[in-house]
Short mmCIF file of C-alpha atoms in Angstrom, two decimals:
data_model
loop_
_atom_site.label_atom_id
_atom_site.label_comp_id
_atom_site.label_asym_id
_atom_site.label_seq_id
_atom_site.Cartn_x
_atom_site.Cartn_y
_atom_site.Cartn_z
CA MET D 278 6.99 -3.10 -3.01
CA CYS D 279 3.26 -2.34 -4.36
CA TYR D 280 3.94 -1.60 -7.87
CA SER D 281 0.13 -2.49 -8.90
CA THR D 282 -3.07 -2.21 -7.69
CA SER D 283 -6.96 -2.95 -8.96
CA ASN D 284 -10.11 0.14 -8.39
CA ARG D 285 -13.03 -1.89 -9.93
CA GLU D 286 -16.01 -0.84 -8.90
CA LYS D 287 -18.48 0.46 -12.23
CA THR D 288 -18.67 3.51 -10.67
CA GLN D 289 -17.36 6.28 -8.06
CA ALA D 290 -19.91 6.11 -6.02
CA GLN D 291 -18.71 3.66 -3.44
CA MET D 292 -15.71 5.43 -3.00
CA GLU D 293 -17.28 7.77 -2.80
CA ARG D 294 -19.40 6.75 0.51
CA GLU D 295 -16.65 4.85 2.11
CA MET D 296 -14.15 7.90 2.09
CA GLU D 297 -16.76 10.33 2.78
CA ALA D 298 -15.77 12.73 0.16
CA THR D 299 -17.03 13.71 -3.30
CA PHE D 300 -15.39 12.98 -6.69
CA ARG D 301 -13.91 16.64 -8.08
CA ASP D 302 -15.26 15.55 -11.79
CA PRO D 303 -16.98 12.57 -11.79
CA THR D 304 -16.25 12.23 -15.17
CA LEU D 305 -12.82 11.00 -14.83
CA TYR D 306 -13.28 8.21 -12.92
CA ASP D 307 -12.18 5.42 -14.74
CA PRO D 308 -11.87 1.82 -12.81
CA TYR D 309 -9.64 -1.10 -13.89
CA TYR D 310 -9.10 -4.61 -12.83
CA TRP D 311 -5.42 -4.24 -12.76
CA MET D 312 -2.66 -1.48 -13.30
CA ASN D 313 1.03 -1.40 -13.58
CA GLY D 314 2.94 1.23 -11.43
CA PHE D 315 5.64 1.82 -13.89
CA SER D 316 2.82 2.71 -16.01
CA HIS D 317 2.33 6.04 -14.42
CA GLY D 318 -1.20 6.27 -14.60
CA LYS D 319 -3.82 7.58 -13.00
CA ILE D 320 -4.84 7.37 -9.39
CA TYR D 321 -7.63 8.27 -6.93
CA GLY D 322 -7.20 10.25 -3.30
CA MET D 323 -8.28 11.88 -0.73
CA THR D 324 -6.02 15.08 -0.54
CA GLN D 325 -5.11 17.20 2.38
CA GLU D 326 -5.54 20.39 0.33
CA ALA D 327 -9.19 19.20 -0.01
CA PRO D 328 -10.85 16.79 2.34
CA ASP D 329 -13.97 16.54 1.92
CA LYS D 330 -13.22 15.63 -2.49
CA ILE D 331 -11.37 12.77 -4.11
CA ASP D 332 -8.61 14.12 -6.44
CA VAL D 333 -7.54 12.10 -9.99
CA MET D 334 -2.82 11.96 -8.90
CA THR D 335 -0.07 10.05 -11.04
CA TRP D 336 1.02 7.34 -9.70
CA GLY D 337 5.01 8.07 -9.19
CA ILE D 338 6.18 11.27 -7.03
CA VAL D 339 9.45 12.93 -8.53
CA GLU D 340 11.19 16.24 -6.36
CA PRO D 341 8.59 19.17 -6.70
CA TRP D 342 11.40 20.70 -9.01
CA THR D 343 11.61 18.40 -10.97
CA LYS D 344 11.60 19.19 -15.08
CA ASP D 345 11.90 16.46 -16.42
CA VAL D 346 9.09 13.83 -14.71
CA LYS D 347 9.44 10.69 -17.28
CA GLU D 348 12.87 11.01 -17.11
CA ARG D 349 13.62 11.09 -13.32
CA TRP D 350 10.97 8.03 -13.65
CA LYS D 351 13.42 5.98 -15.15
CA LYS D 352 16.58 7.45 -13.08
CA LEU D 353 13.43 6.69 -9.76
CA ALA D 354 12.02 2.71 -10.97
CA GLY D 355 10.24 1.66 -7.82
CA LYS D 356 11.15 4.57 -5.95
CA SER D 357 9.06 6.61 -7.18
CA LEU D 358 5.93 4.08 -6.53
CA ASN D 359 6.49 3.62 -2.91
CA THR D 360 8.56 5.34 0.07
CA GLN D 361 9.87 3.76 2.37
CA SER D 362 7.86 5.74 5.73
CA GLU D 363 10.61 4.74 7.88
CA TYR D 364 12.51 8.02 5.71
CA ALA D 365 9.43 9.96 5.21
CA PHE D 366 11.01 12.48 7.29
CA ASP D 367 14.27 12.98 5.74
CA ASN D 368 13.87 11.79 1.66
CA ASN D 369 13.93 14.68 -1.19
CA ARG D 370 10.96 13.70 -2.06
CA SER D 371 9.13 13.09 0.12
CA GLU D 372 10.01 15.52 3.48
CA GLU D 373 8.06 18.27 3.32
CA ALA D 374 4.79 15.88 0.98
CA ILE D 375 4.91 14.45 4.72
CA LEU D 376 3.88 17.47 6.73
CA LYS D 377 1.84 19.05 4.29
CA ARG D 378 0.80 16.55 1.03
CA ARG D 379 -0.79 13.99 2.70
CA VAL D 380 -3.09 11.53 0.70
CA VAL D 381 -5.54 8.32 1.75
CA LEU D 382 -5.06 6.08 -2.06
CA PRO D 383 -8.40 4.09 -2.45
CA VAL D 384 -7.92 0.82 -4.04
CA THR D 385 -9.86 -2.07 -3.92
CA GLY D 386 -7.18 -4.72 -3.56
CA TYR D 387 -2.98 -4.43 -4.11
CA PHE D 388 -0.88 -7.21 -6.01
CA GLU D 389 1.76 -9.29 -3.59
CA PRO D 390 5.06 -11.65 -5.11
CA TYR D 391 5.39 -14.33 -2.25
CA HIS D 392 8.26 -16.03 -3.45
CA ILE D 393 9.54 -20.56 -3.93
CA LYS D 394 13.36 -20.19 -4.11
CA LYS D 395 12.80 -17.80 -7.35
CA GLU D 396 10.12 -18.72 -8.10
CA SER D 397 6.92 -15.57 -8.42
CA PHE D 398 3.36 -16.64 -6.87
CA PRO D 399 1.19 -13.54 -7.34
CA HIS D 400 -1.58 -12.47 -4.42
CA LEU D 401 -4.26 -10.55 -4.95
CA VAL D 402 -4.53 -8.43 -0.87
CA GLN D 403 -8.23 -7.09 -0.51
CA PRO D 404 -10.48 -6.12 2.64
CA ILE D 405 -13.82 -8.78 2.76
CA HIS D 406 -16.34 -6.73 3.70
CA GLU D 407 -15.64 -3.64 2.32
CA SER D 408 -14.98 -2.55 -0.99
CA TYR D 409 -12.03 -0.57 -0.33
CA PHE D 410 -8.64 -0.56 1.36
CA GLY D 411 -6.86 3.41 3.09
CA LEU D 412 -3.83 3.15 1.47
CA LEU D 413 -1.68 6.25 3.04
CA GLY D 414 0.39 8.02 0.72
CA VAL D 415 2.40 11.26 0.08
CA TYR D 416 2.35 14.01 -3.52
CA ASN D 417 3.65 17.08 -5.06
CA VAL D 418 2.30 19.11 -7.14
CA ILE D 419 4.08 20.52 -10.71
CA ASP D 420 1.96 22.16 -13.24
CA GLY D 421 -1.23 21.08 -11.62
CA ILE D 422 -0.54 17.53 -11.31
CA ARG D 423 -0.25 16.09 -8.72
CA TYR D 424 2.64 12.98 -8.77
CA THR D 425 2.09 10.49 -5.79
CA SER D 426 4.05 8.20 -3.63
CA ILE D 427 2.47 4.50 -1.79
CA LEU D 428 3.67 4.62 2.46
CA THR D 429 5.38 0.98 2.78
CA THR D 430 5.95 0.02 5.82
CA GLU D 431 7.57 -3.64 7.62
CA ALA D 432 4.69 -6.38 7.10
CA ASN D 433 2.23 -7.41 10.02
CA ARG D 434 2.25 -11.59 10.78
CA PHE D 435 -0.66 -11.93 7.48
CA MET D 436 1.63 -9.98 5.57
CA GLN D 437 4.29 -11.47 5.93
CA GLN D 438 2.94 -14.66 5.00
CA VAL D 439 1.97 -12.65 1.93
CA HIS D 440 5.01 -10.35 0.73
CA ASN D 441 8.04 -13.08 2.12
CA SER D 442 11.15 -11.99 0.88
CA LYS D 443 11.12 -8.29 1.14
CA LYS D 444 8.31 -8.37 4.04
CA ARG D 445 7.25 -5.20 3.24
CA GLN D 446 3.27 -3.92 2.77
CA PRO D 447 1.92 -0.97 1.84
CA ILE D 448 -0.03 0.59 5.19
CA MET D 449 -3.30 0.27 5.07
CA LEU D 450 -4.70 2.47 7.20
CA ASP D 451 -7.69 1.63 9.73
CA PRO D 452 -11.12 3.92 7.48
CA TYR D 453 -11.75 5.31 11.16
CA HIS D 454 -8.40 7.21 11.21
CA TRP D 455 -8.30 7.89 7.07
CA LYS D 456 -9.80 11.96 7.77
CA ASP D 457 -6.81 11.67 10.51
CA TRP D 458 -4.28 11.02 7.50
CA VAL D 459 -5.55 14.26 6.07
CA ASP D 460 -6.25 16.59 8.47
CA PRO D 461 -3.52 19.94 7.98
CA ASN D 462 -3.39 20.51 11.26
CA LEU D 463 -1.56 17.22 12.38
CA ASN D 464 2.78 17.30 14.61
CA ASP D 465 5.38 14.68 12.95
CA SER D 466 4.38 13.38 16.76
CA LEU D 467 1.02 12.44 15.31
CA ILE D 468 2.07 11.41 12.29
CA ARG D 469 4.23 8.75 12.48
CA GLN D 470 1.60 7.25 14.79
CA LEU D 471 -0.68 7.42 12.34
CA MET D 472 2.01 5.69 10.27
CA PHE D 473 3.49 3.18 12.48
CA GLN D 474 0.44 2.62 15.54
CA CYS D 475 -2.98 2.61 13.46
CA ASP D 476 -3.50 -0.61 11.24
CA THR D 477 -6.64 -1.39 10.04
CA ASP D 478 -8.64 -3.76 11.89
CA GLN D 479 -9.97 -4.73 7.77
CA GLU D 480 -10.81 -8.14 7.75
CA ILE D 481 -7.97 -9.34 5.07
CA GLU D 482 -7.93 -12.25 2.49
CA ALA D 483 -5.07 -12.68 -0.28
CA PHE D 484 -5.12 -16.14 -2.27
CA THR D 485 -2.83 -16.69 -5.94
CA VAL D 486 -3.71 -15.21 -8.92
CA SER D 487 -2.27 -15.56 -12.49
CA LYS D 488 1.27 -15.14 -12.50
CA SER D 489 1.66 -12.50 -15.05
CA ALA D 490 0.23 -10.45 -12.48
CA THR D 491 3.37 -8.97 -11.47
CA ASN D 492 4.88 -8.74 -14.59
CA SER D 493 5.41 -5.32 -15.74
CA ARG D 494 5.14 -5.95 -19.09
CA ALA D 495 2.16 -7.57 -19.37
CA ASP D 496 -1.10 -6.16 -20.40
CA ASN D 497 -3.59 -7.40 -17.20
CA ASN D 498 -6.16 -5.01 -17.33
CA VAL D 499 -8.88 -7.86 -17.72
CA PRO D 500 -11.11 -9.86 -15.52
CA GLU D 501 -9.01 -12.58 -15.34
CA ILE D 502 -6.48 -11.14 -13.49
CA LEU D 503 -8.36 -11.24 -9.80
CA GLU D 504 -9.70 -15.06 -10.62
CA ARG D 505 -8.05 -17.65 -7.62
CA LYS D 506 -5.81 -20.18 -9.24
CA HIS D 507 -4.42 -23.24 -7.35
CA PHE D 508 -1.03 -23.51 -7.16
CA PRO D 509 -0.33 -26.73 -3.92
CA GLU D 510 3.14 -26.03 -3.97
CA VAL D 511 2.71 -22.40 -2.31
CA ILE D 512 0.06 -23.65 0.55
CA ALA D 513 2.45 -26.30 1.76
CA GLN D 514 5.06 -23.73 1.62
CA GLN D 515 3.35 -21.51 3.20
CA LYS D 516 1.84 -24.13 5.45
CA TYR D 517 5.48 -24.80 6.83
CA ASP D 518 6.38 -20.70 6.83
CA VAL D 519 3.17 -20.85 9.54
CA GLN D 520 4.56 -23.84 11.25
CA GLN D 521 7.75 -21.82 11.50
CA MET D 522 6.84 -18.51 12.51
CA ASP D 523 4.46 -20.25 15.54
CA THR D 524 7.86 -21.79 16.71
CA TYR D 525 9.93 -18.80 16.43
CA ASN D 526 7.14 -16.98 18.44
CA GLU D 527 7.21 -19.63 21.00
CA ASN D 528 10.94 -19.29 21.63
CA LEU D 529 10.30 -15.06 21.94
CA ASP D 530 7.89 -15.33 24.47
CA ASN D 531 9.97 -18.41 26.80
CA LEU D 532 13.11 -15.74 26.02
CA ASN D 533 11.06 -12.73 27.23
CA SER D 534 9.08 -14.56 29.50
CA GLY D 535 12.62 -15.99 31.32
CA PHE D 536 13.86 -12.00 31.68
CA GLU D 537 10.84 -10.98 33.91
CA SER D 538 11.07 -13.97 36.26
CA THR D 539 14.90 -13.38 37.29
CA SER D 540 16.15 -9.87 38.71
CA LEU D 541 19.12 -7.83 37.79
CA PHE D 542 19.27 -6.99 41.20
CA GLY D 543 19.78 -10.71 42.77
#
């Protein structure tokens, strides 16, 4: 799941260009190399209520009737940071927000763990040609504060080689559809279509970084956290994973081909 992100652009100008929106209050922009979601820090968003503006959000959604947000965060743990898109219409924290309070969350990258047995090797995932991903999210508002969560889905082929244990990923919407996501006129069907059928066509890279990058107790907000680290065992294991997946897909194709060539009616 996506529990740490990066937003390393020194000024808000590049975000405004790519999002085609302006900061409501530019003085609140504060770049970071790494942010731990469990710190419930600031993350930025282009919201359904103001799609031409970029607002400051607090990472960690809670139910809109929550009285003690910090206590609720403790109980929810990672469930406040990520919301499974498959259940977004049925979840108390998101069932209304998915219809009325959608948000695109621009990040320059995010961190996911790759596992070999019980050992974790964090990867930084980032776009190659653009500065930002646009992650899909929802939010609730309590006392004027927007509490947001990143929507996740099953990992695509690329991300299965990165987040190889849980095989999940944040929804990275294609930039062409960023404005569509915050269109207040979307119905249930179009919302689902954007969540499940409009994966980004951005070229993406993922590489191993410091092993502390997925340690929520470490102070990783330093430039070095974005540097590539070389782990030979990861390269070897990922090559094996790809071979296994190719074999699986080839067998599946052969099976499907067999079904297609056989008539059920003789």
